[in-house]
Amino acid sequence: MEGTAGKVIKCRAAVAWEAGKPLVVQEVEVAPPQAMEVRLKILYTSLCHTDVYFWEAKGQTPVFPRILGHEAAGIVESVGEGVTELAPGDHVLPVFTGECKECAHCKSEESNMCELLRINPDRKVMIGDGQTRFSVNGQPIYHFLGTSTFSEYTVVHAGCVAKINPQAPLDKVCVLSCGFCTGFGATVNVAKPKKGSTVAIFGLGAVGLAAAEGARVAGASRIIGVDLNPDRFETAKKFGCTELVNPREHTKPVQEVLAEMTNGGVDRAVECTGNINAMIQALECVHDGWGVAVLVGVPHKDAEFKTHPIHFLNEKTLKGTFYGNYKPRTDLPAVVEQYMAGELELEKFITHNVTFSEINTAFELMLKGQSIRCIIHMDG
Ligand code: NAD
Ligand code: ZN
């Protein structure tokens, strides 16, 4: 890899040229990393619903042509000026929300919303110089979430890269780069259910199943999965859900159904749908006096949260989180070690594997609700 440092690399990337149209796997040019940036060789990437939302661009600001992708694992190819904590050959996970380690947020124990590198889906260029590092015949191709991992090589800010144990299997720990940590952390770091408590999980995709895994590890006695799609229920049982509710099968609002099942409300609710109704239901279904609801789903850009303020007076708490409140550089290496020690079962999240040239199949599987995580192998 030494030979490529400082030079433009020509490689394959899956370019999203238009909303909702299949990605085109084609040759792109990837410029060398500038100050505080690193260029990564991506080995595995997987598809998360956030990629699909920005590709469909129905509820989000359209930005095209763009290289999507943010859940991935790879190896550092070269580093730009000023990068001291990463070197070529390091095994890494890129993360869509970074950690500069210098701002007030990074210095606070409570926040992972780095001032400089927090998630910004509207940003389409590098922070340093406002330019893209990708091009096709001189035409700039925009970045996505600071990661753009649907490319054999990508350039990211060094603050968005977690260096991990080189023994870790990258085709598995790749899911820690977004989906798993988002859901798992939302439960264990934010909702913080006590042992024996009742937890409702809205949305049983990868993020919700990871949230359920968090509830199981935290010792919840009841984990109630809520989803409009009953196809998700069999899988959800394997992830520790003890009861399952399909709001469509009830005439009463699901908040009331849950209140009846739990003698007044659940202790914790974690919303992992992106649907505004589910977000409101998650707050309203928690028990008064102590219930906490945590929002994780990415809402439609015009969504508004409407509820009666009496819920707050009745001492229900509403919170939200990006990336499960994990600080990517500080916390992720330890999550990888938890997996290596056998405490986390990442394998059960990986339902499909495809080659890079078949990346559109991963989109089809997700749109049909058939996959939890589909790992895309960049070498194929
Ligand atoms: P997914 O599409 O695989 O799963 C979502 C599930 O929610 C589906 O099973 C769907 O049937 C269900 N659902 C939709 N509307 C519902 C409703 N009203 N009531 C009950 N269930 C409903 O998605 P995913 O990959 O698991 O991601 C879940 C959400 O998390 C998405 O909105 C995604 O953008 C978001 N996300 C947030 C962060 C973060 O840091 N906050 C990070 C990654 C993903
Ligand atoms: Zn910071």
Coordinates of C-alpha atoms in Angstrom, one line a residue, residues 136-373:
V136 CA -15.5 10.9 -12.1
N137 CA -13.8 12.4 -15.2
G138 CA -13.3 15.6 -13.2
Q139 CA -16.9 15.8 -12.0
P140 CA -17.0 16.0 -8.2
I141 CA -18.9 13.2 -6.4
Y142 CA -20.3 14.2 -3.0
H143 CA -19.6 12.6 0.3
F144 CA -22.1 11.2 2.7
L145 CA -22.0 11.4 6.6
G146 CA -18.3 12.0 6.3
T147 CA -17.7 8.3 5.5
S148 CA -18.9 7.3 2.0
T149 CA -18.0 3.6 2.5
F150 CA -19.5 2.3 -0.8
S151 CA -16.1 2.7 -2.3
E152 CA -13.0 0.6 -2.3
Y153 CA -11.1 3.6 -1.0
T154 CA -12.6 6.6 0.9
V155 CA -11.2 9.7 2.6
V156 CA -12.5 10.5 6.1
H157 CA -11.5 12.9 8.9
A158 CA -9.2 11.2 11.3
G159 CA -11.6 12.1 14.1
C160 CA -14.2 9.8 12.6
V161 CA -12.0 6.7 12.7
A162 CA -11.8 4.2 15.6
K163 CA -8.7 2.1 15.7
I164 CA -9.5 -1.4 16.8
N165 CA -7.9 -4.7 17.7
P166 CA -6.3 -6.1 14.5
Q167 CA -7.4 -9.6 15.5
A168 CA -11.1 -8.6 15.3
P169 CA -12.9 -10.1 12.2
L170 CA -13.7 -7.1 10.1
D171 CA -16.6 -8.8 8.4
K172 CA -18.4 -9.1 11.7
V173 CA -17.3 -6.0 13.7
C174 CA -18.3 -3.9 10.7
V175 CA -21.9 -3.8 12.2
L176 CA -20.5 -1.9 15.2
S177 CA -19.8 1.0 13.0
C178 CA -23.5 2.1 13.1
G179 CA -26.5 -0.2 13.6
F180 CA -25.4 -2.3 16.5
C181 CA -23.9 0.4 18.7
T182 CA -26.8 2.7 17.9
G183 CA -29.4 0.4 19.3
F184 CA -27.4 -1.3 22.0
G185 CA -26.1 2.0 23.3
A186 CA -29.5 3.6 23.2
T187 CA -30.6 1.0 25.7
V188 CA -27.5 0.5 27.9
N189 CA -26.1 4.0 27.8
V190 CA -29.3 6.2 27.6
A191 CA -32.5 4.3 28.6
K192 CA -30.5 2.4 31.3
P193 CA -33.2 -0.1 32.3
K194 CA -32.8 -1.5 35.8
K195 CA -32.5 -5.3 36.3
G196 CA -36.0 -6.8 36.2
S197 CA -37.7 -3.9 34.4
T198 CA -40.0 -3.9 31.4
V199 CA -38.7 -2.5 28.1
A200 CA -40.7 -1.8 24.9
I201 CA -38.8 -1.6 21.6
F202 CA -40.5 0.1 18.7
G203 CA -39.2 -1.1 15.3
L204 CA -37.5 -4.5 15.0
G205 CA -34.9 -3.8 12.3
A206 CA -31.2 -4.1 13.1
V207 CA -31.2 -1.1 15.3
G208 CA -34.3 -2.2 17.3
L209 CA -32.9 -5.8 17.6
A210 CA -29.6 -4.3 19.0
A211 CA -31.7 -2.3 21.4
A212 CA -33.4 -5.5 22.5
E213 CA -30.0 -7.2 22.9
G214 CA -29.1 -4.2 25.2
A215 CA -32.3 -4.8 27.3
R216 CA -31.4 -8.5 27.6
V217 CA -27.8 -7.8 28.7
A218 CA -29.2 -5.2 31.2
G219 CA -31.3 -7.9 32.7
A220 CA -34.8 -6.7 31.7
S221 CA -37.5 -9.2 32.7
R222 CA -39.9 -8.3 29.9
I223 CA -38.9 -7.1 26.4
I224 CA -41.9 -6.1 24.4
G225 CA -41.2 -5.8 20.6
V226 CA -43.6 -3.5 18.7
D227 CA -43.6 -3.6 14.9
L228 CA -46.1 -3.1 12.0
N229 CA -44.4 -5.9 10.1
P230 CA -45.2 -9.3 11.7
D231 CA -42.5 -10.9 9.6
R232 CA -40.1 -9.5 12.1
F233 CA -41.5 -11.3 15.1
E234 CA -39.9 -14.8 14.7
T235 CA -36.4 -13.1 14.5
A236 CA -37.2 -10.8 17.4
K237 CA -37.8 -13.8 19.7
K238 CA -34.3 -15.0 19.0
F239 CA -33.1 -11.5 20.1
G240 CA -34.8 -11.8 23.5
C241 CA -38.2 -10.3 22.9
T242 CA -40.6 -11.9 25.3
E243 CA -43.8 -10.5 23.9
L244 CA -44.7 -9.0 20.5
V245 CA -47.3 -6.4 19.6
N246 CA -48.5 -5.5 16.1
P247 CA -50.4 -2.1 16.5
R248 CA -52.4 -3.0 13.4
E249 CA -54.0 -5.9 15.2
H250 CA -55.5 -3.7 17.8
T251 CA -58.4 -1.2 17.7
K252 CA -57.0 0.8 20.7
P253 CA -53.9 2.9 20.4
V254 CA -50.8 0.9 21.1
Q255 CA -50.0 3.1 24.1
E256 CA -53.1 1.8 25.7
V257 CA -52.4 -1.8 24.7
L258 CA -49.0 -1.5 26.4
A259 CA -50.3 0.2 29.5
E260 CA -52.8 -2.7 29.9
M261 CA -50.1 -5.3 29.5
T262 CA -47.9 -3.7 32.0
N263 CA -50.1 -2.3 34.8
G264 CA -49.8 1.3 33.7
G265 CA -46.8 1.5 31.3
V266 CA -43.4 0.2 30.5
D267 CA -40.4 1.3 32.5
R268 CA -38.4 2.1 29.3
A269 CA -39.2 2.5 25.6
V270 CA -36.7 2.7 22.8
E271 CA -38.0 3.9 19.4
C272 CA -36.1 2.6 16.4
T273 CA -38.4 3.2 13.5
G274 CA -38.0 6.8 12.2
N275 CA -41.8 7.0 12.2
I276 CA -43.2 10.1 14.0
N277 CA -46.2 8.2 15.3
A278 CA -44.1 5.5 16.9
M279 CA -41.9 8.3 18.5
I280 CA -45.0 9.8 20.1
Q281 CA -46.3 6.4 21.1
A282 CA -42.9 5.6 22.7
L283 CA -43.2 8.6 25.0
E284 CA -46.8 8.1 25.8
C285 CA -46.5 4.3 26.7
V286 CA -43.9 4.7 29.5
H287 CA -45.0 4.6 33.1
D288 CA -45.7 7.9 34.8
G289 CA -43.4 8.8 37.7
W290 CA -40.2 7.1 36.2
G291 CA -40.7 6.0 32.6
V292 CA -38.0 7.0 30.1
A293 CA -38.4 7.0 26.3
V294 CA -35.4 7.2 24.0
L295 CA -35.7 8.2 20.3
V296 CA -33.3 6.7 17.9
G297 CA -35.0 6.7 14.5
V298 CA -34.2 9.4 12.0
P299 CA -37.4 11.4 11.3
H300 CA -38.8 12.8 8.1
K301 CA -37.5 16.3 7.6
D302 CA -40.9 17.9 8.2
A303 CA -41.9 15.7 11.1
E304 CA -43.2 17.4 14.3
F305 CA -43.6 15.8 17.7
K306 CA -47.0 16.5 19.1
T307 CA -48.1 15.3 22.5
H308 CA -49.9 16.6 25.6
P309 CA -47.5 18.3 28.0
I310 CA -49.2 16.5 30.9
H311 CA -47.0 13.5 30.1
F312 CA -44.0 15.5 31.2
L313 CA -45.7 16.9 34.2
N314 CA -46.5 13.2 35.1
E315 CA -42.8 12.7 35.2
K316 CA -42.2 10.8 32.0
T317 CA -38.8 11.6 30.4
L318 CA -38.1 11.9 26.7
K319 CA -34.5 11.6 25.4
G320 CA -32.9 11.0 22.0
T321 CA -29.5 9.8 21.0
F322 CA -27.1 9.5 18.1
Y323 CA -24.9 6.4 18.0
G324 CA -26.1 5.2 21.3
N325 CA -24.1 8.0 23.1
Y326 CA -20.9 6.2 22.3
K327 CA -17.8 8.4 21.7
P328 CA -16.5 6.6 18.6
R329 CA -12.7 6.8 19.2
T330 CA -12.8 6.5 23.0
D331 CA -15.5 3.8 23.4
L332 CA -15.5 1.7 20.3
P333 CA -12.3 -0.3 20.8
A334 CA -13.8 -1.6 24.1
V335 CA -17.0 -2.6 22.4
V336 CA -14.9 -4.6 19.9
E337 CA -13.2 -6.3 22.9
Q338 CA -16.6 -7.1 24.4
Y339 CA -17.4 -8.9 21.2
M340 CA -14.0 -10.6 21.2
A341 CA -14.7 -11.8 24.8
G342 CA -18.0 -13.4 23.6
E343 CA -20.3 -11.0 25.4
L344 CA -22.0 -9.7 22.2
E345 CA -23.5 -11.9 19.5
L346 CA -23.0 -9.9 16.3
E347 CA -23.3 -13.0 14.1
K348 CA -27.0 -13.2 14.5
F349 CA -27.4 -9.7 13.0
I350 CA -25.7 -10.8 9.8
T351 CA -28.4 -12.4 7.6
H352 CA -26.9 -11.9 4.1
N353 CA -23.6 -11.5 2.4
V354 CA -23.1 -10.1 -1.2
T355 CA -20.2 -9.0 -3.3
F356 CA -19.7 -5.3 -4.1
S357 CA -20.9 -5.8 -7.7
E358 CA -24.2 -7.0 -6.2
I359 CA -24.7 -4.0 -3.9
N360 CA -28.1 -3.2 -5.4
T361 CA -29.3 -6.6 -4.1
A362 CA -28.5 -5.4 -0.6
F363 CA -30.9 -2.5 -1.2
E364 CA -33.6 -4.9 -2.5
L365 CA -33.3 -7.1 0.5
M366 CA -33.7 -4.2 2.9
L367 CA -36.6 -2.7 1.0
K368 CA -38.4 -6.0 1.2
G369 CA -37.7 -6.2 4.9
Q370 CA -35.8 -9.5 4.4
S371 CA -32.4 -8.6 5.8
I372 CA -31.2 -7.5 9.2
R373 CA -27.7 -6.8 8.0

